[in-house]
mmCIF file of C-alpha atoms in Angstrom:
data_model
loop_
_atom_site.group_PDB
_atom_site.id
_atom_site.type_symbol
_atom_site.label_atom_id
_atom_site.label_comp_id
_atom_site.label_asym_id
_atom_site.label_seq_id
_atom_site.Cartn_x
_atom_site.Cartn_y
_atom_site.Cartn_z
ATOM 1 C CA MET A 72 -1.936 -50.900 75.896
ATOM 2 C CA GLN A 73 -5.003 -49.010 73.646
ATOM 3 C CA THR A 74 -4.605 -49.293 69.803
ATOM 4 C CA VAL A 75 -5.811 -46.373 67.993
ATOM 5 C CA LEU A 76 -5.627 -46.300 63.893
ATOM 6 C CA ILE A 77 -5.511 -42.791 62.410
ATOM 7 C CA THR A 78 -5.883 -42.253 59.148
ATOM 8 C CA GLY A 79 -3.868 -38.932 57.133
ATOM 9 C CA ALA A 80 -1.770 -39.206 60.286
ATOM 10 C CA SER A 81 1.190 -37.449 57.944
ATOM 11 C CA SER A 82 0.395 -33.988 58.442
ATOM 12 C CA GLY A 83 -1.906 -31.185 60.198
ATOM 13 C CA ILE A 84 -4.472 -32.529 62.331
ATOM 14 C CA GLY A 85 -3.683 -36.348 62.144
ATOM 15 C CA ALA A 86 0.149 -35.895 62.973
ATOM 16 C CA ALA A 87 -0.732 -33.749 66.372
ATOM 17 C CA THR A 88 -4.057 -36.313 66.977
ATOM 18 C CA ALA A 89 -0.434 -39.013 66.332
ATOM 19 C CA GLU A 90 2.475 -38.153 68.736
ATOM 20 C CA HIS A 91 -0.522 -36.946 71.526
ATOM 21 C CA LEU A 92 -2.081 -39.953 71.669
ATOM 22 C CA ALA A 93 1.524 -41.967 71.812
ATOM 23 C CA GLN A 94 2.219 -39.692 74.052
ATOM 24 C CA GLU A 95 0.072 -40.978 76.250
ATOM 25 C CA GLY A 96 -0.080 -44.497 76.244
ATOM 26 C CA PHE A 97 -1.746 -45.161 73.219
ATOM 27 C CA ARG A 98 -0.368 -47.778 70.487
ATOM 28 C CA VAL A 99 -0.759 -45.288 67.306
ATOM 29 C CA TYR A 100 -0.940 -46.731 63.713
ATOM 30 C CA GLY A 101 -0.709 -43.794 61.095
ATOM 31 C CA THR A 102 -1.670 -44.220 57.817
ATOM 32 C CA SER A 103 -0.057 -42.155 54.819
ATOM 33 C CA ARG A 104 0.373 -42.834 50.860
ATOM 34 C CA SER A 105 3.739 -44.196 51.736
ATOM 35 C CA GLN A 106 4.480 -46.510 55.021
ATOM 36 C CA ARG A 107 7.242 -44.281 55.834
ATOM 37 C CA SER A 108 7.557 -41.810 59.019
ATOM 38 C CA PRO A 109 6.785 -38.472 57.276
ATOM 39 C CA SER A 110 8.583 -36.669 60.072
ATOM 40 C CA PRO A 111 11.039 -36.907 62.661
ATOM 41 C CA ASP A 112 8.648 -35.873 65.629
ATOM 42 C CA ALA A 113 5.939 -39.106 64.936
ATOM 43 C CA ALA A 114 8.241 -41.051 67.187
ATOM 44 C CA GLY A 115 6.287 -43.923 68.759
ATOM 45 C CA VAL A 116 3.705 -44.525 65.883
ATOM 46 C CA HIS A 117 3.890 -47.523 63.268
ATOM 47 C CA TRP A 118 3.373 -46.417 59.970
ATOM 48 C CA LEU A 119 0.678 -48.421 57.230
ATOM 49 C CA ALA A 120 0.303 -47.397 53.329
ATOM 50 C CA MET A 121 -3.698 -46.941 53.212
ATOM 51 C CA ASP A 122 -5.099 -44.393 50.403
ATOM 52 C CA VAL A 123 -8.555 -44.087 51.852
ATOM 53 C CA CYS A 124 -9.948 -43.595 48.432
ATOM 54 C CA ASP A 125 -8.718 -47.238 47.283
ATOM 55 C CA GLU A 126 -10.936 -50.320 48.966
ATOM 56 C CA SER A 127 -7.966 -52.563 48.604
ATOM 57 C CA SER A 128 -5.824 -50.073 49.778
ATOM 58 C CA VAL A 129 -7.915 -50.487 53.207
ATOM 59 C CA ALA A 130 -8.641 -53.290 53.512
ATOM 60 C CA GLN A 131 -4.734 -54.749 53.224
ATOM 61 C CA ALA A 132 -3.775 -51.679 55.839
ATOM 62 C CA VAL A 133 -6.854 -53.495 58.387
ATOM 63 C CA ALA A 134 -5.710 -56.757 57.764
ATOM 64 C CA GLN A 135 -2.016 -55.987 58.229
ATOM 65 C CA LEU A 136 -2.759 -53.822 61.646
ATOM 66 C CA LEU A 137 -4.756 -56.345 62.980
ATOM 67 C CA ALA A 138 -2.462 -59.394 62.052
ATOM 68 C CA ASP A 139 0.448 -57.666 64.243
ATOM 69 C CA THR A 140 -1.734 -56.332 67.096
ATOM 70 C CA GLU A 141 -5.072 -58.585 66.944
ATOM 71 C CA GLN A 142 -7.252 -56.309 68.261
ATOM 72 C CA LEU A 143 -8.193 -52.689 67.628
ATOM 73 C CA ASP A 144 -9.705 -50.333 70.232
ATOM 74 C CA ALA A 145 -10.245 -47.207 68.509
ATOM 75 C CA LEU A 146 -10.413 -45.200 64.988
ATOM 76 C CA VAL A 147 -10.280 -41.632 63.889
ATOM 77 C CA CYS A 148 -10.541 -40.923 60.947
ATOM 78 C CA ASN A 149 -9.432 -37.709 59.532
ATOM 79 C CA ALA A 150 -7.833 -37.759 56.143
ATOM 80 C CA GLY A 151 -9.219 -35.065 54.023
ATOM 81 C CA PHE A 152 -8.557 -32.072 52.007
ATOM 82 C CA GLY A 153 -9.892 -29.354 50.565
ATOM 83 C CA ILE A 154 -11.377 -27.442 46.872
ATOM 84 C CA PHE A 155 -12.016 -24.349 46.605
ATOM 85 C CA GLY A 156 -14.038 -22.569 43.566
ATOM 86 C CA SER A 157 -17.462 -21.603 42.452
ATOM 87 C CA VAL A 158 -20.377 -24.204 42.802
ATOM 88 C CA GLU A 159 -20.863 -23.249 38.802
ATOM 89 C CA GLU A 160 -17.264 -23.068 37.773
ATOM 90 C CA VAL A 161 -15.980 -26.816 40.223
ATOM 91 C CA SER A 162 -15.816 -29.165 38.031
ATOM 92 C CA ILE A 163 -17.882 -32.634 39.003
ATOM 93 C CA GLU A 164 -14.681 -34.652 38.481
ATOM 94 C CA ALA A 165 -13.154 -32.358 41.166
ATOM 95 C CA ALA A 166 -15.980 -32.566 43.053
ATOM 96 C CA ARG A 167 -16.197 -36.309 43.478
ATOM 97 C CA GLN A 168 -12.642 -35.717 43.827
ATOM 98 C CA GLN A 169 -13.667 -34.034 47.432
ATOM 99 C CA PHE A 170 -16.363 -36.559 48.279
ATOM 100 C CA ASP A 171 -14.476 -39.514 47.616
ATOM 101 C CA THR A 172 -11.300 -39.007 50.452
ATOM 102 C CA ASN A 173 -13.810 -36.657 52.185
ATOM 103 C CA TYR A 174 -16.730 -38.867 52.609
ATOM 104 C CA PHE A 175 -16.378 -42.276 50.731
ATOM 105 C CA GLY A 176 -12.959 -42.507 51.866
ATOM 106 C CA VAL A 177 -14.411 -42.722 55.305
ATOM 107 C CA LEU A 178 -16.446 -45.053 54.666
ATOM 108 C CA ARG A 179 -14.298 -47.774 53.268
ATOM 109 C CA VAL A 180 -11.783 -47.399 56.542
ATOM 110 C CA LEU A 181 -15.264 -47.378 58.819
ATOM 111 C CA ARG A 182 -16.286 -51.139 56.402
ATOM 112 C CA ALA A 183 -13.268 -52.606 57.348
ATOM 113 C CA VAL A 184 -12.675 -51.769 61.005
ATOM 114 C CA LEU A 185 -16.371 -51.815 61.944
ATOM 115 C CA PRO A 186 -16.710 -55.606 61.536
ATOM 116 C CA HIS A 187 -13.664 -56.250 63.948
ATOM 117 C CA MET A 188 -14.922 -54.296 66.556
ATOM 118 C CA ARG A 189 -18.673 -55.837 66.163
ATOM 119 C CA GLU A 190 -17.393 -58.977 67.222
ATOM 120 C CA ARG A 191 -15.215 -57.841 70.009
ATOM 121 C CA GLY A 192 -18.497 -56.002 71.293
ATOM 122 C CA ALA A 193 -16.574 -52.794 72.324
ATOM 123 C CA GLY A 194 -14.931 -49.989 69.905
ATOM 124 C CA ARG A 195 -14.037 -45.700 70.268
ATOM 125 C CA ILE A 196 -14.649 -44.463 66.255
ATOM 126 C CA VAL A 197 -14.012 -40.859 65.987
ATOM 127 C CA LEU A 198 -14.734 -39.277 62.945
ATOM 128 C CA VAL A 199 -13.027 -35.149 62.239
ATOM 129 C CA GLY A 200 -15.272 -32.943 60.589
ATOM 130 C CA SER A 201 -15.488 -29.509 60.697
ATOM 131 C CA LEU A 202 -18.034 -26.614 62.366
ATOM 132 C CA ALA A 203 -17.971 -25.909 57.879
ATOM 133 C CA GLY A 204 -20.306 -28.820 57.882
ATOM 134 C CA ARG A 205 -22.606 -26.852 60.314
ATOM 135 C CA ALA A 206 -21.824 -23.146 58.966
ATOM 136 C CA PRO A 207 -20.828 -23.391 54.841
ATOM 137 C CA ILE A 208 -18.000 -21.520 53.586
ATOM 138 C CA PRO A 209 -18.648 -19.580 50.224
ATOM 139 C CA PHE A 210 -16.989 -21.347 47.509
ATOM 140 C CA GLN A 211 -15.995 -24.154 49.598
ATOM 141 C CA SER A 212 -19.092 -25.565 49.320
ATOM 142 C CA HIS A 213 -17.657 -29.246 48.221
ATOM 143 C CA TYR A 214 -15.701 -28.928 51.747
ATOM 144 C CA SER A 215 -18.338 -27.998 53.775
ATOM 145 C CA ALA A 216 -21.575 -30.734 51.793
ATOM 146 C CA SER A 217 -18.430 -33.665 52.481
ATOM 147 C CA LYS A 218 -18.059 -32.493 56.223
ATOM 148 C CA ALA A 219 -21.724 -32.630 56.308
ATOM 149 C CA ALA A 220 -22.482 -35.554 55.588
ATOM 150 C CA VAL A 221 -19.351 -37.146 58.196
ATOM 151 C CA GLU A 222 -21.891 -35.301 60.706
ATOM 152 C CA SER A 223 -24.985 -36.934 59.878
ATOM 153 C CA THR A 224 -23.248 -40.488 58.955
ATOM 154 C CA VAL A 225 -21.957 -40.230 62.876
ATOM 155 C CA MET A 226 -25.907 -39.873 63.668
ATOM 156 C CA ALA A 227 -26.671 -42.474 62.273
ATOM 157 C CA LEU A 228 -23.885 -44.693 62.977
ATOM 158 C CA ARG A 229 -23.601 -43.954 66.646
ATOM 159 C CA ASN A 230 -27.607 -45.451 66.130
ATOM 160 C CA GLU A 231 -26.471 -48.155 64.585
ATOM 161 C CA VAL A 232 -23.663 -49.562 67.029
ATOM 162 C CA GLY A 233 -24.438 -48.243 69.927
ATOM 163 C CA ARG A 234 -25.967 -51.051 71.397
ATOM 164 C CA LEU A 235 -23.071 -53.129 70.228
ATOM 165 C CA GLY A 236 -20.498 -51.279 72.213
ATOM 166 C CA ILE A 237 -18.805 -49.418 69.807
ATOM 167 C CA ARG A 238 -18.879 -45.442 70.615
ATOM 168 C CA VAL A 239 -18.997 -42.991 67.567
ATOM 169 C CA SER A 240 -17.908 -39.759 67.966
ATOM 170 C CA LEU A 241 -17.542 -36.120 66.057
ATOM 171 C CA VAL A 242 -14.937 -33.879 66.684
ATOM 172 C CA GLU A 243 -15.705 -29.997 64.431
ATOM 173 C CA PRO A 244 -12.702 -27.894 64.412
ATOM 174 C CA GLY A 245 -12.866 -24.369 63.192
ATOM 175 C CA ASP A 246 -9.995 -22.622 62.368
ATOM 176 C CA ILE A 247 -7.018 -24.905 63.326
ATOM 177 C CA ASN A 248 -3.729 -22.944 62.347
ATOM 178 C CA THR A 249 -1.878 -26.197 60.386
ATOM 179 C CA PRO A 250 -0.275 -26.658 56.540
ATOM 180 C CA PHE A 251 -4.423 -27.469 55.244
ATOM 181 C CA ASN A 252 -4.137 -23.897 53.728
ATOM 182 C CA GLU A 253 -0.583 -25.297 51.469
ATOM 183 C CA ALA A 254 -2.667 -28.465 50.351
ATOM 184 C CA MET A 255 -6.095 -26.651 48.929
ATOM 185 C CA SER A 256 -6.677 -27.146 45.578
ATOM 186 C CA TRP A 257 -7.320 -23.048 45.092
ATOM 187 C CA GLY A 258 -8.235 -22.930 40.915
ATOM 188 C CA ASP A 259 -7.808 -19.676 38.920
ATOM 189 C CA ASP A 260 -10.179 -17.005 39.642
ATOM 190 C CA GLU A 261 -9.232 -14.563 36.977
ATOM 191 C CA ALA A 262 -11.269 -15.055 34.383
ATOM 192 C CA SER A 263 -13.691 -15.997 37.209
ATOM 193 C CA PRO A 264 -17.630 -13.966 37.091
ATOM 194 C CA TYR A 265 -17.457 -14.997 41.220
ATOM 195 C CA GLY A 266 -13.376 -13.447 40.743
ATOM 196 C CA GLU A 267 -14.243 -9.958 43.046
ATOM 197 C CA ALA A 268 -15.634 -12.240 45.363
ATOM 198 C CA ILE A 269 -13.429 -15.325 45.696
ATOM 199 C CA ARG A 270 -10.709 -13.015 46.601
ATOM 200 C CA SER A 271 -12.550 -11.372 49.026
ATOM 201 C CA CYS A 272 -13.306 -14.491 50.719
ATOM 202 C CA GLU A 273 -9.784 -16.116 49.644
ATOM 203 C CA GLU A 274 -7.815 -13.404 51.605
ATOM 204 C CA VAL A 275 -10.070 -13.854 54.805
ATOM 205 C CA ILE A 276 -9.037 -17.626 54.490
ATOM 206 C CA ARG A 277 -5.527 -17.254 53.370
ATOM 207 C CA GLU A 278 -4.688 -14.546 57.046
ATOM 208 C CA SER A 279 -7.513 -16.197 59.628
ATOM 209 C CA LEU A 280 -5.880 -19.503 59.127
ATOM 210 C CA PRO A 281 -1.997 -18.295 60.782
ATOM 211 C CA LYS A 282 -3.990 -16.643 63.529
ATOM 212 C CA ALA A 283 -6.139 -19.586 64.571
ATOM 213 C CA PRO A 284 -4.830 -22.240 67.129
ATOM 214 C CA GLY A 285 -2.673 -25.122 66.243
ATOM 215 C CA PRO A 286 -3.636 -28.990 65.779
ATOM 216 C CA GLU A 287 -2.475 -29.629 69.353
ATOM 217 C CA ILE A 288 -5.802 -28.620 70.947
ATOM 218 C CA VAL A 289 -7.834 -30.862 68.126
ATOM 219 C CA ALA A 290 -5.149 -33.757 69.658
ATOM 220 C CA LYS A 291 -6.213 -33.451 73.033
ATOM 221 C CA THR A 292 -10.294 -33.455 72.567
ATOM 222 C CA ILE A 293 -9.437 -36.256 70.102
ATOM 223 C CA ALA A 294 -8.208 -37.922 73.433
ATOM 224 C CA LYS A 295 -10.729 -36.545 75.263
ATOM 225 C CA ALA A 296 -13.443 -38.131 73.207
ATOM 226 C CA LEU A 297 -11.480 -41.342 72.635
ATOM 227 C CA SER A 298 -11.075 -41.914 76.830
ATOM 228 C CA ALA A 299 -14.479 -40.247 78.152
ATOM 229 C CA LYS A 300 -16.415 -43.362 80.393
ATOM 230 C CA GLN A 301 -19.573 -41.541 78.295
ATOM 231 C CA PRO A 302 -18.837 -39.813 74.985
ATOM 232 C CA ARG A 303 -20.263 -36.986 73.485
ATOM 233 C CA VAL A 304 -21.841 -37.123 70.065
ATOM 234 C CA ARG A 305 -20.067 -34.412 69.218
ATOM 235 C CA TYR A 306 -16.701 -31.782 70.334
ATOM 236 C CA SER A 307 -16.486 -28.886 68.639
ATOM 237 C CA VAL A 308 -12.548 -27.061 69.076
ATOM 238 C CA GLY A 309 -11.598 -24.072 67.894
ATOM 239 C CA PRO A 310 -11.655 -20.342 68.322
ATOM 240 C CA GLU A 311 -15.892 -20.430 67.004
ATOM 241 C CA SER A 312 -16.486 -23.784 69.043
ATOM 242 C CA VAL A 313 -19.094 -21.675 71.041
ATOM 243 C CA MET A 314 -20.544 -18.948 68.418
ATOM 244 C CA VAL A 315 -21.117 -21.455 64.937
ATOM 245 C CA PRO A 316 -23.186 -24.233 67.352
ATOM 246 C CA LEU A 317 -25.045 -21.763 69.468
ATOM 247 C CA GLY A 318 -25.552 -19.935 66.004
ATOM 248 C CA ARG A 319 -27.346 -22.737 64.367
ATOM 249 C CA ARG A 320 -29.311 -23.597 67.520
ATOM 250 C CA LEU A 321 -30.775 -19.794 68.015
ATOM 251 C CA LEU A 322 -30.271 -17.968 64.959
ATOM 252 C CA PRO A 323 -32.564 -18.285 61.916
ATOM 253 C CA ASP A 324 -31.118 -19.678 58.463
ATOM 254 C CA TRP A 325 -31.362 -15.501 57.075
ATOM 255 C CA ALA A 326 -29.072 -14.492 60.076
ATOM 256 C CA THR A 327 -26.528 -17.289 59.548
ATOM 257 C CA LEU A 328 -25.993 -16.217 56.113
ATOM 258 C CA ALA A 329 -25.612 -13.098 56.817
ATOM 259 C CA LEU A 330 -23.306 -13.352 59.242
ATOM 260 C CA ILE A 331 -21.423 -15.262 57.266
ATOM 261 C CA ARG A 332 -21.368 -12.704 54.848
ATOM 262 C CA SER A 333 -19.851 -10.292 56.934
ATOM 263 C CA HIS A 334 -17.550 -12.724 57.392
ATOM 264 C CA PHE A 335 -16.069 -13.215 54.638
ATOM 265 C CA LYS A 336 -16.691 -9.507 53.547
ATOM 266 C CA LEU A 337 -19.026 -10.805 50.659
#
């Protein structure tokens, strides 16, 4: 039985992935800030308390897992959240917090897990990015930039550890219907000089996500990346999974930006 560690497993994509991999026969360790199982649907998941923003918390959780199983076959880094607002108005502190979870949180977990995989000469790693890393969302520049950083990490890390038997992939969802919006820090647009544009963009986001597919399609893609004999570098998922990558390859930047403006009614 293969053992997998999933960060941010208490809701959304992480919860769906934990449930799906447990059903597929993996021994699943899910992390949340509280060790207690957050959902009655998370049967078969072993819970670890982990705050990805705290290096000692990450180290303790990984040590606990290895003491329990002595082997970690796969890692899925999924923990993350979003903030909303203009580049001008979002505080530096809020931007730091965004990167501390979405990017540095990934690095902390990777640094804790890689020595074990390197010594074993085997391992699978999936980092959950976003299509926003390739087609940045207006008024979500910090979230988009954090996911672009995750994408770059996959590309570099894959070359660093491929010769050691460790396979690294990026899973980049588009719109997925999860509680992500409820956890979003939307900010206050009332006094913003960008108020009308912010409200237009927010309206499009709030209307589109409930119509999007559920996180189960991402969970199945993550399972595919973990089980493939030759896993791909990236797996795009969701309604935009063809058009966004194709557009970024074929269209000049000005055309891409124009399409993004049109989509968000800016």
